[in-house]
């Protein structure tokens, strides 16, 4: 019970820091502008394609969040170190894992809220034509898991550096590897290497869920990525605390 209370305390503190400043609002605004422009205007736009589906929006998310998630995650630990509040945070009667989980859930909530605010898109499509809601539900589930996996990477990287710009760039590089270097199209000329690396890439697992096909392997992949990088983050934070 104490662990849950501690996680909730950090969660409330972090959410307050996001929404009592311009951080969350600016991020959500920029994301919605980019998502709207891509979905409705970027060729072929929604009206040009003339198809009652959300696939185009979901297909763009793994690439849009390559930049947007590092922009959110870069400050999570780096700012604590820059402001010299990291050691103070570590003196609280909480385990590092509880602090990490609270910070992760708060940032994940902001990212998921940004994704959810695109929900008027399918509602508008439903007014115009019959919409298959299976892929829509799968797309949103996949998007939540995708940003969670990206965020876990960013949280880990932020714990390594005091400089936010360095955290941003390193997180971006790692995510580019997961999303692009391990993509089937990138490895099309090396089938043996593709068999080894493609299952490690994020896009294939996301696209399966976004089509409305909920495969246990895809769910396990995203949960594993989150747990792995959160575990690494805990290790590095404990090393800083006791080092």
mmCIF file of C-alpha atoms in Angstrom, residues 4-243:
data_model
loop_
_atom_site.group_PDB
_atom_site.id
_atom_site.type_symbol
_atom_site.label_atom_id
_atom_site.label_comp_id
_atom_site.label_asym_id
_atom_site.label_seq_id
_atom_site.Cartn_x
_atom_site.Cartn_y
_atom_site.Cartn_z
ATOM 1 C CA UNK A 4 1.126 2.725 -4.299
ATOM 2 C CA UNK A 5 0.873 5.882 -2.191
ATOM 3 C CA UNK A 6 4.459 6.815 -3.052
ATOM 4 C CA UNK A 7 3.901 6.239 -6.775
ATOM 5 C CA UNK A 8 0.683 8.290 -6.627
ATOM 6 C CA UNK A 9 2.521 11.120 -4.835
ATOM 7 C CA UNK A 10 5.181 11.342 -7.552
ATOM 8 C CA UNK A 11 2.507 10.982 -10.234
ATOM 9 C CA UNK A 12 0.543 13.952 -8.868
ATOM 10 C CA UNK A 13 3.718 16.037 -8.489
ATOM 11 C CA UNK A 14 4.794 15.360 -12.074
ATOM 12 C CA UNK A 15 1.340 15.954 -13.559
ATOM 13 C CA UNK A 16 1.172 19.229 -11.665
ATOM 14 C CA UNK A 17 4.532 20.286 -13.108
ATOM 15 C CA UNK A 18 3.321 19.496 -16.630
ATOM 16 C CA UNK A 19 -0.022 21.275 -16.412
ATOM 17 C CA UNK A 20 0.997 24.187 -14.178
ATOM 18 C CA UNK A 21 3.458 25.224 -16.871
ATOM 19 C CA UNK A 22 3.174 25.429 -20.632
ATOM 20 C CA UNK A 23 4.941 22.104 -21.249
ATOM 21 C CA UNK A 24 1.921 19.818 -21.643
ATOM 22 C CA UNK A 25 -0.196 22.387 -23.452
ATOM 23 C CA UNK A 26 2.506 23.250 -25.995
ATOM 24 C CA UNK A 27 3.271 19.587 -26.647
ATOM 25 C CA UNK A 28 -0.381 18.634 -27.096
ATOM 26 C CA UNK A 29 -1.048 21.655 -29.317
ATOM 27 C CA UNK A 30 1.933 20.918 -31.582
ATOM 28 C CA UNK A 31 1.031 17.240 -31.786
ATOM 29 C CA UNK A 32 -2.580 17.953 -32.750
ATOM 30 C CA UNK A 33 -1.530 20.498 -35.382
ATOM 31 C CA UNK A 34 0.961 18.025 -36.882
ATOM 32 C CA UNK A 35 -1.503 15.115 -36.737
ATOM 33 C CA UNK A 36 -4.298 17.145 -38.322
ATOM 34 C CA UNK A 37 -2.075 18.461 -41.109
ATOM 35 C CA UNK A 38 -0.682 15.008 -41.863
ATOM 36 C CA UNK A 39 -4.061 13.262 -41.803
ATOM 37 C CA UNK A 40 -6.118 15.802 -43.726
ATOM 38 C CA UNK A 41 -3.618 17.686 -45.904
ATOM 39 C CA UNK A 42 -0.485 15.611 -46.543
ATOM 40 C CA UNK A 43 -0.937 13.864 -49.931
ATOM 41 C CA UNK A 44 -2.983 11.837 -50.256
ATOM 42 C CA UNK A 45 -5.134 13.677 -47.700
ATOM 43 C CA UNK A 46 -8.181 12.083 -46.124
ATOM 44 C CA UNK A 47 -10.659 13.655 -48.529
ATOM 45 C CA UNK A 48 -8.406 12.953 -51.508
ATOM 46 C CA UNK A 49 -8.013 9.293 -50.549
ATOM 47 C CA UNK A 50 -11.795 9.035 -50.097
ATOM 48 C CA UNK A 51 -11.563 6.118 -47.661
ATOM 49 C CA UNK A 52 -13.383 5.874 -44.326
ATOM 50 C CA UNK A 53 -10.430 4.755 -42.213
ATOM 51 C CA UNK A 54 -7.856 6.020 -39.732
ATOM 52 C CA UNK A 55 -4.942 3.981 -41.038
ATOM 53 C CA UNK A 56 -3.004 6.961 -42.374
ATOM 54 C CA UNK A 57 -2.921 8.694 -38.987
ATOM 55 C CA UNK A 58 -1.770 5.582 -37.149
ATOM 56 C CA UNK A 59 0.875 4.760 -39.766
ATOM 57 C CA UNK A 60 2.498 8.149 -39.156
ATOM 58 C CA UNK A 61 2.657 7.899 -35.360
ATOM 59 C CA UNK A 62 5.854 5.798 -35.036
ATOM 60 C CA UNK A 63 7.712 8.503 -36.965
ATOM 61 C CA UNK A 64 6.039 11.571 -35.440
ATOM 62 C CA UNK A 65 6.817 10.341 -31.935
ATOM 63 C CA UNK A 66 10.494 9.865 -32.827
ATOM 64 C CA UNK A 67 10.815 13.595 -32.170
ATOM 65 C CA UNK A 68 7.888 14.334 -29.880
ATOM 66 C CA UNK A 69 8.589 11.724 -27.199
ATOM 67 C CA UNK A 70 12.264 12.735 -26.723
ATOM 68 C CA UNK A 71 11.057 16.334 -26.413
ATOM 69 C CA UNK A 72 8.968 15.252 -23.416
ATOM 70 C CA UNK A 73 11.349 12.722 -21.863
ATOM 71 C CA UNK A 74 14.556 14.764 -22.101
ATOM 72 C CA UNK A 75 13.669 16.851 -19.047
ATOM 73 C CA UNK A 76 12.411 14.102 -16.721
ATOM 74 C CA UNK A 77 15.753 13.352 -15.016
ATOM 75 C CA UNK A 78 18.066 15.833 -16.733
ATOM 76 C CA UNK A 79 16.162 18.773 -15.270
ATOM 77 C CA UNK A 80 16.322 17.280 -11.761
ATOM 78 C CA UNK A 81 20.106 17.094 -12.103
ATOM 79 C CA UNK A 82 20.435 20.566 -13.609
ATOM 80 C CA UNK A 83 18.337 22.154 -10.849
ATOM 81 C CA UNK A 84 20.241 20.163 -8.202
ATOM 82 C CA UNK A 85 16.997 18.584 -6.948
ATOM 83 C CA UNK A 86 18.057 15.039 -7.842
ATOM 84 C CA UNK A 87 19.815 14.338 -4.546
ATOM 85 C CA UNK A 88 16.914 15.870 -2.629
ATOM 86 C CA UNK A 89 14.528 13.577 -4.494
ATOM 87 C CA UNK A 90 16.699 10.594 -3.614
ATOM 88 C CA UNK A 91 16.477 11.433 0.109
ATOM 89 C CA UNK A 92 12.702 10.989 0.124
ATOM 90 C CA UNK A 93 11.433 7.880 1.956
ATOM 91 C CA UNK A 94 10.703 6.173 -1.352
ATOM 92 C CA UNK A 95 12.372 3.488 -3.406
ATOM 93 C CA UNK A 96 13.942 4.618 -6.697
ATOM 94 C CA UNK A 97 11.587 2.262 -8.515
ATOM 95 C CA UNK A 98 8.565 4.060 -7.059
ATOM 96 C CA UNK A 99 9.891 7.446 -8.164
ATOM 97 C CA UNK A 100 10.666 6.111 -11.642
ATOM 98 C CA UNK A 101 7.202 4.578 -12.007
ATOM 99 C CA UNK A 102 5.491 7.788 -10.882
ATOM 100 C CA UNK A 103 7.483 9.866 -13.361
ATOM 101 C CA UNK A 104 6.861 7.367 -16.148
ATOM 102 C CA UNK A 105 3.101 7.183 -15.568
ATOM 103 C CA UNK A 106 2.780 10.978 -15.490
ATOM 104 C CA UNK A 107 4.598 11.471 -18.800
ATOM 105 C CA UNK A 108 2.746 8.506 -20.320
ATOM 106 C CA UNK A 109 -0.567 10.067 -19.279
ATOM 107 C CA UNK A 110 0.333 13.331 -21.057
ATOM 108 C CA UNK A 111 1.331 11.468 -24.217
ATOM 109 C CA UNK A 112 -1.783 9.279 -24.167
ATOM 110 C CA UNK A 113 -3.961 12.356 -23.641
ATOM 111 C CA UNK A 114 -2.438 13.899 -26.768
ATOM 112 C CA UNK A 115 -3.292 10.755 -28.731
ATOM 113 C CA UNK A 116 -6.825 10.603 -27.288
ATOM 114 C CA UNK A 117 -7.504 14.170 -28.368
ATOM 115 C CA UNK A 118 -7.441 12.930 -31.969
ATOM 116 C CA UNK A 119 -10.605 10.926 -31.218
ATOM 117 C CA UNK A 120 -12.827 13.555 -32.905
ATOM 118 C CA UNK A 121 -11.240 12.382 -36.176
ATOM 119 C CA UNK A 122 -12.948 8.961 -36.229
ATOM 120 C CA UNK A 123 -16.145 10.480 -34.836
ATOM 121 C CA UNK A 124 -16.219 12.902 -37.771
ATOM 122 C CA UNK A 125 -15.516 10.073 -40.214
ATOM 123 C CA UNK A 126 -18.379 8.044 -38.727
ATOM 124 C CA UNK A 127 -20.733 10.924 -39.513
ATOM 125 C CA UNK A 128 -19.632 10.880 -43.154
ATOM 126 C CA UNK A 129 -19.447 7.116 -43.701
ATOM 127 C CA UNK A 130 -19.518 3.754 -41.951
ATOM 128 C CA UNK A 131 -16.255 3.297 -40.063
ATOM 129 C CA UNK A 132 -14.780 -0.058 -39.059
ATOM 130 C CA UNK A 133 -14.099 0.526 -35.365
ATOM 131 C CA UNK A 134 -11.932 -2.587 -34.903
ATOM 132 C CA UNK A 135 -8.802 -1.095 -36.506
ATOM 133 C CA UNK A 136 -9.556 2.229 -34.781
ATOM 134 C CA UNK A 137 -9.550 0.577 -31.348
ATOM 135 C CA UNK A 138 -6.414 -1.370 -32.296
ATOM 136 C CA UNK A 139 -4.762 1.806 -33.536
ATOM 137 C CA UNK A 140 -5.331 3.643 -30.274
ATOM 138 C CA UNK A 141 -4.196 0.656 -28.201
ATOM 139 C CA UNK A 142 -1.081 0.365 -30.354
ATOM 140 C CA UNK A 143 -0.438 4.102 -30.029
ATOM 141 C CA UNK A 144 -0.599 3.934 -26.218
ATOM 142 C CA UNK A 145 1.842 1.009 -26.174
ATOM 143 C CA UNK A 146 4.093 2.694 -28.728
ATOM 144 C CA UNK A 147 4.478 5.930 -26.752
ATOM 145 C CA UNK A 148 4.979 3.893 -23.583
ATOM 146 C CA UNK A 149 7.869 1.995 -25.164
ATOM 147 C CA UNK A 150 9.403 5.167 -26.615
ATOM 148 C CA UNK A 151 9.001 6.928 -23.277
ATOM 149 C CA UNK A 152 10.721 4.135 -21.341
ATOM 150 C CA UNK A 153 13.724 4.546 -23.644
ATOM 151 C CA UNK A 154 13.681 8.317 -23.134
ATOM 152 C CA UNK A 155 13.387 8.005 -19.360
ATOM 153 C CA UNK A 156 16.427 5.742 -19.252
ATOM 154 C CA UNK A 157 18.493 8.076 -21.444
ATOM 155 C CA UNK A 158 17.438 11.150 -19.448
ATOM 156 C CA UNK A 159 18.800 9.461 -16.343
ATOM 157 C CA UNK A 160 22.246 9.276 -17.935
ATOM 158 C CA UNK A 161 22.739 12.956 -18.767
ATOM 159 C CA UNK A 162 22.350 16.355 -17.144
ATOM 160 C CA UNK A 163 22.164 18.170 -20.486
ATOM 161 C CA UNK A 164 18.643 18.016 -21.929
ATOM 162 C CA UNK A 165 19.813 18.478 -25.515
ATOM 163 C CA UNK A 166 22.123 15.478 -25.228
ATOM 164 C CA UNK A 167 19.259 13.456 -23.741
ATOM 165 C CA UNK A 168 17.055 14.469 -26.665
ATOM 166 C CA UNK A 169 19.616 13.543 -29.325
ATOM 167 C CA UNK A 170 20.605 10.197 -27.779
ATOM 168 C CA UNK A 171 16.966 9.201 -27.288
ATOM 169 C CA UNK A 172 16.223 10.171 -30.885
ATOM 170 C CA UNK A 173 19.106 8.014 -32.142
ATOM 171 C CA UNK A 174 17.981 4.969 -30.142
ATOM 172 C CA UNK A 175 14.386 5.367 -31.319
ATOM 173 C CA UNK A 176 15.499 5.765 -34.938
ATOM 174 C CA UNK A 177 17.301 2.432 -34.623
ATOM 175 C CA UNK A 178 14.198 0.758 -33.170
ATOM 176 C CA UNK A 179 11.812 2.293 -35.702
ATOM 177 C CA UNK A 180 13.832 2.639 -38.907
ATOM 178 C CA UNK A 181 17.048 0.606 -38.850
ATOM 179 C CA UNK A 182 15.139 -2.495 -37.702
ATOM 180 C CA UNK A 183 12.381 -1.857 -40.269
ATOM 181 C CA UNK A 184 11.830 -4.552 -42.973
ATOM 182 C CA UNK A 185 12.219 -2.018 -45.804
ATOM 183 C CA UNK A 186 15.590 -0.898 -44.441
ATOM 184 C CA UNK A 187 16.867 -4.487 -44.359
ATOM 185 C CA UNK A 188 15.321 -5.658 -47.620
ATOM 186 C CA UNK A 189 18.731 -6.410 -49.143
ATOM 187 C CA UNK A 190 19.909 -8.515 -46.192
ATOM 188 C CA UNK A 191 17.322 -11.251 -45.536
ATOM 189 C CA UNK A 192 19.444 -13.108 -42.976
ATOM 190 C CA UNK A 193 20.001 -9.914 -40.995
ATOM 191 C CA UNK A 194 16.333 -9.006 -41.375
ATOM 192 C CA UNK A 195 15.263 -12.297 -39.799
ATOM 193 C CA UNK A 196 17.390 -11.409 -36.780
ATOM 194 C CA UNK A 197 16.675 -7.687 -36.399
ATOM 195 C CA UNK A 198 13.133 -7.062 -37.670
ATOM 196 C CA UNK A 199 11.492 -8.765 -34.642
ATOM 197 C CA UNK A 200 13.370 -6.240 -32.464
ATOM 198 C CA UNK A 201 11.916 -3.279 -34.361
ATOM 199 C CA UNK A 202 8.915 -1.376 -33.074
ATOM 200 C CA UNK A 203 7.056 -0.601 -36.304
ATOM 201 C CA UNK A 204 6.111 -4.148 -37.294
ATOM 202 C CA UNK A 205 4.640 -4.864 -33.866
ATOM 203 C CA UNK A 206 2.758 -1.564 -33.867
ATOM 204 C CA UNK A 207 1.349 -2.021 -37.366
ATOM 205 C CA UNK A 208 -0.064 -5.420 -36.469
ATOM 206 C CA UNK A 209 -2.030 -4.000 -33.541
ATOM 207 C CA UNK A 210 -3.028 -0.902 -35.547
ATOM 208 C CA UNK A 211 -4.685 -3.170 -38.131
ATOM 209 C CA UNK A 212 -6.922 -4.469 -35.366
ATOM 210 C CA UNK A 213 -5.048 -7.769 -35.064
ATOM 211 C CA UNK A 214 -4.210 -8.182 -31.377
ATOM 212 C CA UNK A 215 -1.338 -10.671 -31.287
ATOM 213 C CA UNK A 216 0.066 -11.736 -27.924
ATOM 214 C CA UNK A 217 3.607 -11.494 -29.313
ATOM 215 C CA UNK A 218 3.103 -7.813 -30.126
ATOM 216 C CA UNK A 219 1.726 -7.066 -26.662
ATOM 217 C CA UNK A 220 4.585 -8.959 -25.023
ATOM 218 C CA UNK A 221 7.080 -7.018 -27.149
ATOM 219 C CA UNK A 222 5.869 -3.608 -25.978
ATOM 220 C CA UNK A 223 5.591 -4.650 -22.337
ATOM 221 C CA UNK A 224 9.083 -6.164 -22.510
ATOM 222 C CA UNK A 225 10.591 -2.987 -23.996
ATOM 223 C CA UNK A 226 8.978 -0.886 -21.272
ATOM 224 C CA UNK A 227 10.079 -3.174 -18.445
ATOM 225 C CA UNK A 228 13.600 -3.530 -19.861
ATOM 226 C CA UNK A 229 14.312 0.188 -20.138
ATOM 227 C CA UNK A 230 12.555 1.038 -16.875
ATOM 228 C CA UNK A 231 14.720 -1.634 -15.255
ATOM 229 C CA UNK A 232 17.839 -0.068 -16.773
ATOM 230 C CA UNK A 233 16.662 3.317 -15.532
ATOM 231 C CA UNK A 234 16.264 1.948 -12.026
ATOM 232 C CA UNK A 235 19.776 0.510 -12.144
ATOM 233 C CA UNK A 236 21.339 3.809 -13.263
ATOM 234 C CA UNK A 237 19.349 5.897 -10.770
ATOM 235 C CA UNK A 238 20.330 3.602 -7.906
ATOM 236 C CA UNK A 239 23.953 3.810 -9.063
ATOM 237 C CA UNK A 240 23.747 7.631 -8.938
ATOM 238 C CA UNK A 241 22.043 7.506 -5.543
ATOM 239 C CA UNK A 242 24.545 5.215 -3.870
ATOM 240 C CA UNK A 243 27.562 6.077 -6.033
#
